[in-house]
Coordinates of C-alpha atoms and ligand atoms in Angstrom, one line a residue:
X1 CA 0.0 0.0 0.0
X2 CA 1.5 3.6 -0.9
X3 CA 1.8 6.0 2.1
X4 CA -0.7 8.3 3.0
X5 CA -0.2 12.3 2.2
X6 CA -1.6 13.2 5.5
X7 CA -1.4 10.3 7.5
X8 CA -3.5 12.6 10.6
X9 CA -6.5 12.9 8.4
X10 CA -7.0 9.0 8.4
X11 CA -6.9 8.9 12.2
X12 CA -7.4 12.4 13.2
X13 CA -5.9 13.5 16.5
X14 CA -7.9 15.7 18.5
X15 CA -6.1 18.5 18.1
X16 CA -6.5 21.7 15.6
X17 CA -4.7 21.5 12.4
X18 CA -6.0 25.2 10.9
X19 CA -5.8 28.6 12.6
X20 CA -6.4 32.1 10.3
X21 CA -7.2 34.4 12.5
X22 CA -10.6 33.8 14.1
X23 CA -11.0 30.4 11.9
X24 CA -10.0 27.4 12.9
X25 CA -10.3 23.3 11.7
X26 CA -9.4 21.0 13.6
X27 CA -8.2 17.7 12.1
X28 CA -11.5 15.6 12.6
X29 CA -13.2 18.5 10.9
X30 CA -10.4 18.9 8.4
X31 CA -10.5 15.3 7.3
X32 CA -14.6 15.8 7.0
X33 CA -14.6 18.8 4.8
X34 CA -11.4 18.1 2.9
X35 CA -12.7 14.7 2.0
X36 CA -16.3 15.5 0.8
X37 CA -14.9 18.2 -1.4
X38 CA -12.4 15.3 -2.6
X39 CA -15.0 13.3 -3.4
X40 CA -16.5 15.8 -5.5
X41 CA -13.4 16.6 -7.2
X42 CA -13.3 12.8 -8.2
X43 CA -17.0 12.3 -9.6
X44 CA -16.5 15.0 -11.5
X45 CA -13.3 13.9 -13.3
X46 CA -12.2 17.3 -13.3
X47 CA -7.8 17.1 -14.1
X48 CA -6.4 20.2 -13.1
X49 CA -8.1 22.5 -10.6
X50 CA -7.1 26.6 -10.1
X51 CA -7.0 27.4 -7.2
X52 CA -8.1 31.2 -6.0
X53 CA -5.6 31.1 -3.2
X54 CA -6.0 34.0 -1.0
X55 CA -4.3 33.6 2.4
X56 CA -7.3 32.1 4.2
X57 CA -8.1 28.6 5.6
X58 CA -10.5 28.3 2.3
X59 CA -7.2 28.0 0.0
X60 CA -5.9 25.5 2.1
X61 CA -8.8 23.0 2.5
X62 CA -9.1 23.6 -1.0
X63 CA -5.4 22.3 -2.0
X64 CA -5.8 19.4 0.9
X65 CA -8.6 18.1 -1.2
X66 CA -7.3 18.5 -4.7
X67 CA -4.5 16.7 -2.9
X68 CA -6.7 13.5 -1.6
X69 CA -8.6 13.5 -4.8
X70 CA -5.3 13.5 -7.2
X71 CA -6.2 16.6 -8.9
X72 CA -3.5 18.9 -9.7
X73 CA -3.8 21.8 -8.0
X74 CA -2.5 25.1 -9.6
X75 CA -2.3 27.7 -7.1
X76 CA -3.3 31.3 -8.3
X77 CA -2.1 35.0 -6.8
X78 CA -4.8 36.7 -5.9
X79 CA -3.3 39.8 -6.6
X80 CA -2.1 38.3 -10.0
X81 CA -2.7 40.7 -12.8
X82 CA -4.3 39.8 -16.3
X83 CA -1.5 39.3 -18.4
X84 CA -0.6 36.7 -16.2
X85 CA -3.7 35.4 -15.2
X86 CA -4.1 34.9 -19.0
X87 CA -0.9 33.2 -19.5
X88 CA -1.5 31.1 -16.8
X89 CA -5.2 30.0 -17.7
X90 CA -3.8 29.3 -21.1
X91 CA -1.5 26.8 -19.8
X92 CA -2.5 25.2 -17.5
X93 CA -6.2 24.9 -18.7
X94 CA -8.0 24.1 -15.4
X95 CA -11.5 22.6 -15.6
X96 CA -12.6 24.6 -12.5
X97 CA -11.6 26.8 -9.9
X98 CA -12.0 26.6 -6.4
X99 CA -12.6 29.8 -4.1
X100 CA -14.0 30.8 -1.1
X101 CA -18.3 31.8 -1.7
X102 CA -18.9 35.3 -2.1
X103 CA -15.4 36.4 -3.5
X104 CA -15.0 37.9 -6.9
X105 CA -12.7 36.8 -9.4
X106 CA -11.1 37.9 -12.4
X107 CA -12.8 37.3 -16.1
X108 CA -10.1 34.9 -16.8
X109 CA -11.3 32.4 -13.9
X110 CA -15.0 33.9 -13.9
X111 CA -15.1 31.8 -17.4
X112 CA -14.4 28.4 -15.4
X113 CA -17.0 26.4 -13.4
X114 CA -16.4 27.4 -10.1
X115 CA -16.7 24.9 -6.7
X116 CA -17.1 27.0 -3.3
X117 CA -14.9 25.9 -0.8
X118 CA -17.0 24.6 2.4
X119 CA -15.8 24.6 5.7
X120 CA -18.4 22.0 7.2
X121 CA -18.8 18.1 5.6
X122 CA -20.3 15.1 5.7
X123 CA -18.0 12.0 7.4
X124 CA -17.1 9.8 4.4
X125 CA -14.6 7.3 3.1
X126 CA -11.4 9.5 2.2
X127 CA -10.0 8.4 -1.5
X128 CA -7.4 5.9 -2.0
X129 CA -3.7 7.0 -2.0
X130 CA -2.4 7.5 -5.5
X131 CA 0.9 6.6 -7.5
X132 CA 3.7 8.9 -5.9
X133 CA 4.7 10.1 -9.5
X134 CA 1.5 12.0 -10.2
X135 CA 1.3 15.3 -10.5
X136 CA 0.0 16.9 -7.2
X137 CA 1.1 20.9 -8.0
X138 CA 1.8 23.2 -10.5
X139 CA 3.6 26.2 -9.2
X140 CA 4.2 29.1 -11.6
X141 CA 7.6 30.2 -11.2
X142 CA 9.8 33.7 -13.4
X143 CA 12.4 32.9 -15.5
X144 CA 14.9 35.2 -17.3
X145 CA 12.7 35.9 -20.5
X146 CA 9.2 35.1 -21.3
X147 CA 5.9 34.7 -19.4
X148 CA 6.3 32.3 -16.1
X149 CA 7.0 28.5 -16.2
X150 CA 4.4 26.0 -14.7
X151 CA 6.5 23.6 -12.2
X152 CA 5.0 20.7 -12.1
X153 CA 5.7 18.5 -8.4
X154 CA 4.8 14.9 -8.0
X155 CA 3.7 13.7 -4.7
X156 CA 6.9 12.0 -3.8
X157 CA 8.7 15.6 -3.8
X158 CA 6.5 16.9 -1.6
X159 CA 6.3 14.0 1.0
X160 CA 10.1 13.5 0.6
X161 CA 10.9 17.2 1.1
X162 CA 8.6 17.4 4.1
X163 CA 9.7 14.2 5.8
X164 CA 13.6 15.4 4.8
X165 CA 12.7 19.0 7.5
X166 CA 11.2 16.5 9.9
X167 CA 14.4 14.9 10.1
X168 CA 16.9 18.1 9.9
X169 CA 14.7 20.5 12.2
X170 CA 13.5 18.0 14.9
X171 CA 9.9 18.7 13.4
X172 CA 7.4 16.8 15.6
X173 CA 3.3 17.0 16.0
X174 CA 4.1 19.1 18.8
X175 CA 5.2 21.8 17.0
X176 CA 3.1 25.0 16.1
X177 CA 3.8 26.7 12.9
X178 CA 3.2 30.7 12.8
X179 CA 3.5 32.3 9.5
X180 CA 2.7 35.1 7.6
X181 CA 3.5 33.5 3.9
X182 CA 1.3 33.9 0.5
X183 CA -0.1 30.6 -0.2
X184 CA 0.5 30.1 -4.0
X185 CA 4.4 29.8 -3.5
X186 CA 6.3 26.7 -2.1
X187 CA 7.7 28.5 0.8
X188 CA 4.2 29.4 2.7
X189 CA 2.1 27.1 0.8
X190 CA 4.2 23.1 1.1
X191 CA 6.3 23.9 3.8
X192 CA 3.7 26.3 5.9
X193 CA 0.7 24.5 5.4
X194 CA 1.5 21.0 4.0
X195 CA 4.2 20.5 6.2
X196 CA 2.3 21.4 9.9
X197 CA -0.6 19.1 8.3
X198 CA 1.6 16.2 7.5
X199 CA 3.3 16.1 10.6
X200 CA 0.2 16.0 12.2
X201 CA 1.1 19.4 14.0
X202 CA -0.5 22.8 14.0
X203 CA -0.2 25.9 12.1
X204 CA -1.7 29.3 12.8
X205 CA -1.8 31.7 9.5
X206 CA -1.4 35.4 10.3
X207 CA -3.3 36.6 6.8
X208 CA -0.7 39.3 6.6
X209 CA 2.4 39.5 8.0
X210 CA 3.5 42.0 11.0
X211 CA 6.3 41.6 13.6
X212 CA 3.7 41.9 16.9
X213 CA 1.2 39.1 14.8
X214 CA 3.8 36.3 15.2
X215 CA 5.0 37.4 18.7
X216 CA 1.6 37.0 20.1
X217 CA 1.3 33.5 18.7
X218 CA 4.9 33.1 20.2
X219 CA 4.1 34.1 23.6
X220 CA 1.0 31.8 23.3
X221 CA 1.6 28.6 22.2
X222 CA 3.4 28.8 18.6
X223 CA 7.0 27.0 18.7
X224 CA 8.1 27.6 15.3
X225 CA 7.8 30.7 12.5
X226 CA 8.6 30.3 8.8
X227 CA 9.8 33.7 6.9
X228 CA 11.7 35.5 4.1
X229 CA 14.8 38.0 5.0
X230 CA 12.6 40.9 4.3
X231 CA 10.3 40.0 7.5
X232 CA 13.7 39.0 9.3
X233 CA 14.8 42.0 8.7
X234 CA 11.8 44.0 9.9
X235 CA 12.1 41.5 13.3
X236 CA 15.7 42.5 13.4
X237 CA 14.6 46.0 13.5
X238 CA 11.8 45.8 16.2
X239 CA 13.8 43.4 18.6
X240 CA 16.5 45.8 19.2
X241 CA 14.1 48.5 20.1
X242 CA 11.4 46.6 22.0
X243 CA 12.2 43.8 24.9
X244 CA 9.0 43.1 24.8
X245 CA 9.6 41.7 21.3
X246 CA 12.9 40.1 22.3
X247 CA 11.5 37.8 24.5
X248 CA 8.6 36.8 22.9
X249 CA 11.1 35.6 19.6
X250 CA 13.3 34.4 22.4
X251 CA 10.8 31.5 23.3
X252 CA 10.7 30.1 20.0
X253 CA 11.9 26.5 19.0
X254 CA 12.7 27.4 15.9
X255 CA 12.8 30.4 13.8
X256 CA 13.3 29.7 10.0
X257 CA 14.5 31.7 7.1
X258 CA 14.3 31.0 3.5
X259 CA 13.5 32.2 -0.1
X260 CA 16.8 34.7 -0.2
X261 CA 19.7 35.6 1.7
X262 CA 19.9 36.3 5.2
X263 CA 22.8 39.4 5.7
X264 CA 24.5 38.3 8.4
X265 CA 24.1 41.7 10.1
X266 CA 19.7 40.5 10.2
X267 CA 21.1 37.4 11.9
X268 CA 23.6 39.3 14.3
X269 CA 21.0 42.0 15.3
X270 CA 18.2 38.9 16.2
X271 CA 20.6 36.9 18.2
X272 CA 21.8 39.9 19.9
X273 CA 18.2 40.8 21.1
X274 CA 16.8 37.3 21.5
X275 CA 19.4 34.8 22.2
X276 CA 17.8 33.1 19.0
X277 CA 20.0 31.7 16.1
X278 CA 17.7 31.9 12.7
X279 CA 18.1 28.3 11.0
X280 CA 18.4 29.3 7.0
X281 CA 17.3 27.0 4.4
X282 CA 17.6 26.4 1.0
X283 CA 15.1 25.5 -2.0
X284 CA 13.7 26.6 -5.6
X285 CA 10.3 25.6 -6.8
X286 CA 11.8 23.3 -9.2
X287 CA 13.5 21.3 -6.3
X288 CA 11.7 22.2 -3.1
X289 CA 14.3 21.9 -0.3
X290 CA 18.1 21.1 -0.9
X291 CA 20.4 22.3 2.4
X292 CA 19.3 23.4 5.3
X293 CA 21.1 24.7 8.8
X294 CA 20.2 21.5 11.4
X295 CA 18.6 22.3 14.3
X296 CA 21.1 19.7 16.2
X297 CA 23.4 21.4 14.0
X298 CA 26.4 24.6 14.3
X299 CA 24.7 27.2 13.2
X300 CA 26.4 29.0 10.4
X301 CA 25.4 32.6 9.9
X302 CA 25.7 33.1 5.9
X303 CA 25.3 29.5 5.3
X304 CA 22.7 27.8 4.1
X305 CA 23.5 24.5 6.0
X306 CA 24.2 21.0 4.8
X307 CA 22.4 18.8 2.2
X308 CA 19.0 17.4 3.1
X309 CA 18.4 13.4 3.6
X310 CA 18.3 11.9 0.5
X311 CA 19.4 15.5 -1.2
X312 CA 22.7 14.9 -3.8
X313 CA 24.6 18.2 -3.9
X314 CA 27.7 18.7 -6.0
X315 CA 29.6 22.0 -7.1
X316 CA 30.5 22.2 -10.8
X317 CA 33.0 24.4 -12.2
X318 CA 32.3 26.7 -15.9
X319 CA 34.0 23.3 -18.1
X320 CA 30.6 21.1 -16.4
X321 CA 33.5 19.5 -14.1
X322 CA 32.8 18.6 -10.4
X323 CA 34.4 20.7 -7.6
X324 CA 35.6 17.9 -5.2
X325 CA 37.3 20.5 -2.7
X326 CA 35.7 21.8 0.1
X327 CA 37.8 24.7 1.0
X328 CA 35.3 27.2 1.6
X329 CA 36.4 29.4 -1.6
X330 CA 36.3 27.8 -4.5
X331 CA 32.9 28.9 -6.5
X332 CA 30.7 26.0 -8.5
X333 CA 27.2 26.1 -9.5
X334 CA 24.7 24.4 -7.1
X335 CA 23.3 20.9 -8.9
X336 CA 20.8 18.7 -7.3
X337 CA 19.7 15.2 -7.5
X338 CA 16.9 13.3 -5.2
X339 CA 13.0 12.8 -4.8
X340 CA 12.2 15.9 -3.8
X341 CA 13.0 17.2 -7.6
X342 CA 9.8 18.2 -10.1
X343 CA 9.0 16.5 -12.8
X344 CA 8.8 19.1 -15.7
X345 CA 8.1 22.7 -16.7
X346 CA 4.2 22.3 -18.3
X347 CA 4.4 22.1 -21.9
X348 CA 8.1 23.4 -21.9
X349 CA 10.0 20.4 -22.9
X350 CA 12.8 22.4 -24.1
X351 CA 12.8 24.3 -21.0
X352 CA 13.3 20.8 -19.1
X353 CA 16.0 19.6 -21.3
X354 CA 18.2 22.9 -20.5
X355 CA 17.7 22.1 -16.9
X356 CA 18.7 18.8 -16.6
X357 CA 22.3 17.9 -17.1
X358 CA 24.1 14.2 -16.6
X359 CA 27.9 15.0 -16.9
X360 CA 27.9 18.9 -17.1
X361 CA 26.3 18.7 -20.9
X362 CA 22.4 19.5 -21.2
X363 CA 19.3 17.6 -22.7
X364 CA 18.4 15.0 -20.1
X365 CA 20.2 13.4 -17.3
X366 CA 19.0 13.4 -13.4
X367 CA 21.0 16.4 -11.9
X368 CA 19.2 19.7 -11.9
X369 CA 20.6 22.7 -12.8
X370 CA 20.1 25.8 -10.3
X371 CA 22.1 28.4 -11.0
X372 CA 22.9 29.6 -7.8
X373 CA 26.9 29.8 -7.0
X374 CA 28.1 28.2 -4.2
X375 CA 31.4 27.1 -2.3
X376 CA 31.3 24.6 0.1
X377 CA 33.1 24.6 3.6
X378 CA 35.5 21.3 5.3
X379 CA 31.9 21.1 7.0
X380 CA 30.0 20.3 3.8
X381 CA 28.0 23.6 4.7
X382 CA 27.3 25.8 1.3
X383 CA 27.1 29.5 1.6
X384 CA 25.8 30.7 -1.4
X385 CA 27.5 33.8 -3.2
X386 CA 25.5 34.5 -6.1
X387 CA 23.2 33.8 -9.3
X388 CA 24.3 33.0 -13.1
X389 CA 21.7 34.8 -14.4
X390 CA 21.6 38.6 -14.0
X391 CA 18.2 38.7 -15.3
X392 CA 16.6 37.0 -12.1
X393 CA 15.9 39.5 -9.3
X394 CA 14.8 38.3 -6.1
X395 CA 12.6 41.0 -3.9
X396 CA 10.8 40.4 -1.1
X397 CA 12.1 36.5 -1.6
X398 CA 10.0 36.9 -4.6
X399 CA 11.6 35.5 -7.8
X400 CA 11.0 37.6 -10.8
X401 CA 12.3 37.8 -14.1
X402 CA 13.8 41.0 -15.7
X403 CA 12.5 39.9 -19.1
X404 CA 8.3 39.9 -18.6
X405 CA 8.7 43.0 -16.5
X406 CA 10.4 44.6 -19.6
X407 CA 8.0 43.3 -21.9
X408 CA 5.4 44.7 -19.6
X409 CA 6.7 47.9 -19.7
X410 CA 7.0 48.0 -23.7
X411 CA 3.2 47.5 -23.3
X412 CA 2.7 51.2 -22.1
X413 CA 2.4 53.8 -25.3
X414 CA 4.3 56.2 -23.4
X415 CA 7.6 53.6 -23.3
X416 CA 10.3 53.4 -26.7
X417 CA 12.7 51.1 -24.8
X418 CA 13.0 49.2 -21.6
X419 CA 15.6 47.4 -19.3
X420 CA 14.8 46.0 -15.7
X421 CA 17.7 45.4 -12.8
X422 CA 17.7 44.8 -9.6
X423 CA 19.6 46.9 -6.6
X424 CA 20.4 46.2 -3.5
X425 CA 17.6 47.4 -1.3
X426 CA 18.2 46.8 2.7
X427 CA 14.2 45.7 3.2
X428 CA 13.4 43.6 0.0
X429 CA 16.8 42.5 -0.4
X430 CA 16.5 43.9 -4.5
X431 CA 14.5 46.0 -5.4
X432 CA 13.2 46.5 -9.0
X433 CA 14.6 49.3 -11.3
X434 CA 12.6 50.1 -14.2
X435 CA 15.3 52.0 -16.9
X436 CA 13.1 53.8 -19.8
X437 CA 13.5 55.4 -23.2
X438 CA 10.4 57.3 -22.8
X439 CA 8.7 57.4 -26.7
X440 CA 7.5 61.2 -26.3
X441 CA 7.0 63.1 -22.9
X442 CA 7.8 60.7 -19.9
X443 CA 4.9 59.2 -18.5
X444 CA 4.0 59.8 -14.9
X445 CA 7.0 57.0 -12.7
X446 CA 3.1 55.9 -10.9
X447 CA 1.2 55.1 -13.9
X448 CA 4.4 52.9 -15.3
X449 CA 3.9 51.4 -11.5
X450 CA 0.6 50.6 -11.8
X451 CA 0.8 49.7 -15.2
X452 CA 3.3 46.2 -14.5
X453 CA 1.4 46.1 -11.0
X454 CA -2.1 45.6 -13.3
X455 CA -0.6 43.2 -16.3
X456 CA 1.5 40.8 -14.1
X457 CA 1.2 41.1 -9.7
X458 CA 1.7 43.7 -7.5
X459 CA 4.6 42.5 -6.1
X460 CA 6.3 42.6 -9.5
X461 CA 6.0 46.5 -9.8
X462 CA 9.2 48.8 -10.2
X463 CA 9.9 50.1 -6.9
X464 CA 11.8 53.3 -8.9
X465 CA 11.9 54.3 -12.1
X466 CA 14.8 56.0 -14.3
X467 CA 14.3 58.4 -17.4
X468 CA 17.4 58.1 -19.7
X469 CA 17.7 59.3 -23.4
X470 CA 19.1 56.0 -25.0
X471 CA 20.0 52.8 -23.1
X472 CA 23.4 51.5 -23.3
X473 CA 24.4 49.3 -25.7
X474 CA 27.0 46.6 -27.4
X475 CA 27.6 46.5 -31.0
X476 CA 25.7 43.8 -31.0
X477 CA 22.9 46.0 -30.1
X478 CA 22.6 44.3 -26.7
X479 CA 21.6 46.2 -23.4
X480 CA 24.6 46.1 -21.0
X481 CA 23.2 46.0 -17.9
X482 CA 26.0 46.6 -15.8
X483 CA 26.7 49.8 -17.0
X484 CA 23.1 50.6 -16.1
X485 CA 24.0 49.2 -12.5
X486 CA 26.5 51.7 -12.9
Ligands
LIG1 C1 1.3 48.5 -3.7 N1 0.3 47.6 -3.8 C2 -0.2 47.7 -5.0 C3 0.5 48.7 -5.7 N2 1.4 49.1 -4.9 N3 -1.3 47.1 -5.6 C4 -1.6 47.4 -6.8 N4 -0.9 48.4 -7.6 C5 0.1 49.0 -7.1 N5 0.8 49.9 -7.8 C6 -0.2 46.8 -2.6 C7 0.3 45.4 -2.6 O1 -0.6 44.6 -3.4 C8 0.1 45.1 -1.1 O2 -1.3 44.9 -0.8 C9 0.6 46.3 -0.5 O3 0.4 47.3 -1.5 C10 2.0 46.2 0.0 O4 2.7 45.5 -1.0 P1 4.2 45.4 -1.1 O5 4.8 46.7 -1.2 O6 4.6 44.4 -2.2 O7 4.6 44.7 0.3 P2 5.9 44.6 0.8 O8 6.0 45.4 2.0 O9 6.9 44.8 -0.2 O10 5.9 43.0 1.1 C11 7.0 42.4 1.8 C12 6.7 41.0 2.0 C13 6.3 40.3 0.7 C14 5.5 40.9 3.0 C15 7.9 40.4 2.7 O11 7.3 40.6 -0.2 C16 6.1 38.8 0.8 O12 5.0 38.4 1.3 N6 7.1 38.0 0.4 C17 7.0 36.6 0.4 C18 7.5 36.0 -0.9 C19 7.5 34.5 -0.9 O13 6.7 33.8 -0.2 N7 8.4 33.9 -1.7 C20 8.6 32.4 -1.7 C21 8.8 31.9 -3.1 P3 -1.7 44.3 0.6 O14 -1.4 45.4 1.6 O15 -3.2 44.1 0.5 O16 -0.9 43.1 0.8 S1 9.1 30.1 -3.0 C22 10.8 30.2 -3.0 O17 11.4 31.2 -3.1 C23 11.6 28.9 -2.7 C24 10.9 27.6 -2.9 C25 12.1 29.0 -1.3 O18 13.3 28.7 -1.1 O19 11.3 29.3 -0.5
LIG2 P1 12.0 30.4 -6.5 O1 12.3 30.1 -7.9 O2 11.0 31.5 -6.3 O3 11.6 29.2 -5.8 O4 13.3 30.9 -5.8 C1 14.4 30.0 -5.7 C2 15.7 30.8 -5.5 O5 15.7 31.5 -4.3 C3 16.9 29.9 -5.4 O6 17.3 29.5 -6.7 C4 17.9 30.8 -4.7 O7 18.5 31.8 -5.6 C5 17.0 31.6 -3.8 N1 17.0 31.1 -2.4 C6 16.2 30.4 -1.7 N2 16.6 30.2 -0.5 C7 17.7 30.9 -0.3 C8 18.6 31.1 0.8 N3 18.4 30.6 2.0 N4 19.7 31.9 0.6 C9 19.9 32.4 -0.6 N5 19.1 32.2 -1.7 C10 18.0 31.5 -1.5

């Protein structure tokens, strides 16, 4: 017999699996509603499912139940904008979409049958387990160029990724999970809410994110918090002027960063103030989690911890050949190899041939691709020093790709040419930088906001926008960012 997702929903415990604010399931109630929305899902036959996924205890019964039923679930911003709404649509042709009642949705998804999302349902026979290579998600994730690329994840990645923290963090059914995380990424949405539930643990949601929102489920009864820099860094900020703060981040467990780089000043400031040592992690859509800081570990600041059980890491130089030293200096790409990889980009084949690389040469093979650059210490522990690609700007631990912001931006009537960067920004870690040949008078820097902010997700707006008069370029004719950067 193949092992259960959520072994807890077969013989709940009494104990609450849910919290969003005033909202709670607990995991009797969980298994009910989650498994008569399953069995809906099933009869009628439905392949992939959107999902509206706001952060509310609605998205996540609704991704439980795709889950038991074996639909893939394709989780959808629900700030997303309509260019990429479109795109996404498009793709990944859902039959329906699940939301919560009473919440509008875009004309992209309006056109869908729609299932509500019920929090009450009737006891019932949960489906039978199904092959661990099926498809469970498909997470949308930026590339360099062109619109986003579906990732699709097999149930084995997720259960092998999950039970891979259990065993590196100490992560037990005791454990309660605040967060603050959107739930149509991997970070808040597999490891926040799929991992709590398949530990048969808790997790409390705080709908948005705010410093005092997780100290209060700290100083009453939370043991562990999930986050990206950006929110460490805003925790850095408060501990050191509040005590108050301090000691409620002092009584955590665990306290886990991930998505982008914590600066080691972030990490200095938080153990100065709270005695607490932030565990970072390690992972990409494509791979879930590689490395991770152990929580019977040393604690590294800068590092991004050892590889994962069952995780193969290697280092490999610019010729494709492995880096066998581990001297702490000597730079390699990050490859991967294990369970917790995805299967395929949706409909990209050629996308998943450049990915995938036997013996340093690409079109097939078993090691992934990441390219992230790495050393590696006499530890094994890999601090990671940069990305290949220039083109990939990570903001807010948001991944987003130079090339559809650009593209968005040529959209505008008032914009002749276009080049995106990102700069170092102390909160978001990057921000985005919008450089623009304007085609007559400039447009207003707000209405080019709002413009990206409207096609593709809020999130993906400039943050500032430069006027220039012609953008730099090779003879070639190709921008050269760096002198922009310059
Ligand atoms: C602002 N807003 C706008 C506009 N300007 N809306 C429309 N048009 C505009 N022009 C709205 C936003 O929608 C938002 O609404 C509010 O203003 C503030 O947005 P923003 O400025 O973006 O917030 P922020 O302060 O920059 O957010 C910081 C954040 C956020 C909370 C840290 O960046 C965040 O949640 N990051 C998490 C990213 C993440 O989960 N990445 C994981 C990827 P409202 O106020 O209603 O919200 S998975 C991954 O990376 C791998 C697997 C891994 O390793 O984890
Ligand atoms: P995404 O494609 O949104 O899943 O983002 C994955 C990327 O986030 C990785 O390829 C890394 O560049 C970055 N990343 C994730 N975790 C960390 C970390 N702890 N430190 C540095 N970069 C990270």
């Amino acid at each position: 017999m193949v092992e259960r997702i959520f072994p807890a929903l077969v013989t709940p415990p009494e104990k609450e699996a849910l919290r969003f604010g005033e909202v709670s399931l607990d995991y009797a109630q969980l298994s009910r509603v989650a498994g008569a929305l399953a069995r809906e899902l099933r009869e009628a036959a439905p392949g992939r499912v959107a999902v509206w996924a706001t952060p509310t205890i609605h998205t996540s019964v609704a991704v439980v139940a795709a889950l038991l039923a074996g639909a893939p679930a394709v989780p959808v911003n629900p700030k997303i904008g309509e260019r990429e709404l479109g795109h996404i649509v498009s793709d990944s042709t859902p039959s329906l979409v699940l939301a919560e009642s009473g919440v509008a949705l875009p004309p992209d998804l309006e056109a869908l049958p729609r299932k509500d999302v019920p929090l009450t349902g009737q006891q019932g026979e949960l489906p039978p387990e199904l092959d661990p290579e099926a498809p469970a998600l498909i997470v949308y994730t930026s590339g360099t160029t062109g619109p986003p690329k579906g990732v699709v994840l097999p149930r084995r990645a997720i259960t092998s990724t999950l039970d891979a923290l259990e065993d590196a963090w100490q992560w037990t059914a005791d454990d309660v999970l605040v967060h603050g995380l959107p739930l149509f990424h991997v970070h808040g949405l597999i490891l926040g809410i799929l991992g709590p539930l398949r530990r048969g643990g808790s997790v409390r949601h705080l709908g948005r994110f705010s410093v005092e929102g997780a100290a209060k489920e700290l100083t009453s009864g939370a043991t562990m918090m999930f986050g990206v820099p950006t929110m460490y860094h805003r925790i850095a900020g408060e501990v050191t002027e509040n005590p108050q703060l301090a000691k409620a981040f002092g009584q955590a467990r665990l306290l886990v960063s991930g998505s982008a780089a914590l600066p080691v000043h972030d990490h200095q400031r938080i153990t100065a103030a709270t005695g607490q040592q932030v565990v970072e992690r390690y992972g990409m859509s494509e791979t879930l989690m590689n490395t991770s800081v152990r929580a019977d570990g040393e604690r590294k600041p800068g590092t991004v911890g050892v590889p994962l059980g069952g995780v193969e890491v290697r280092l490999v130089d610019e010729s494709g050949a492995v880096i066998e030293v581990s001297d702490g200096e000597t730079v390699g790409e990050i490859q991967v190899r294990g369970p917790n990889l995805f299967t395929e980009y949706l409909n990209r084949p050629d996308a998943t041939a450049e990915v995938f690389v036997s013996e340093g040469v690409a079109g097939g093979g078993d090691w992934f691709r990441t390219g992230d650059m790495a050393t590696r210490d006499g530890d094994g522990y890999l601090r990671i020093v940069g990305r290949k690609a220039t083109d990939l700007i990570k903001s807010g631990g948001y991944k987003i790709g130079a090339g559809e912001i650009e593209n968005a931006l040529l959209e505008h009537p008032g914009v002749a040419e276009a080049a995106v960067t990102g700069e170092p920004d102390p909160d978001l870690g990057e921000r985005i930088v919008a450089w623009i040949v304007p085609s007559g008078a400039p447009p207003a820097e707000q209405e080019l906001v709002d413009h990206v902010a409207r096609l593709l997700s809020p999130h993906k707006r400039p943050r500032v926008v430069r006027f220039l008069d012609a953008l730099p370029r090779n003879e070639m004719g190709k921008v050269m960012k760096r002198a922009l950067d310059a």
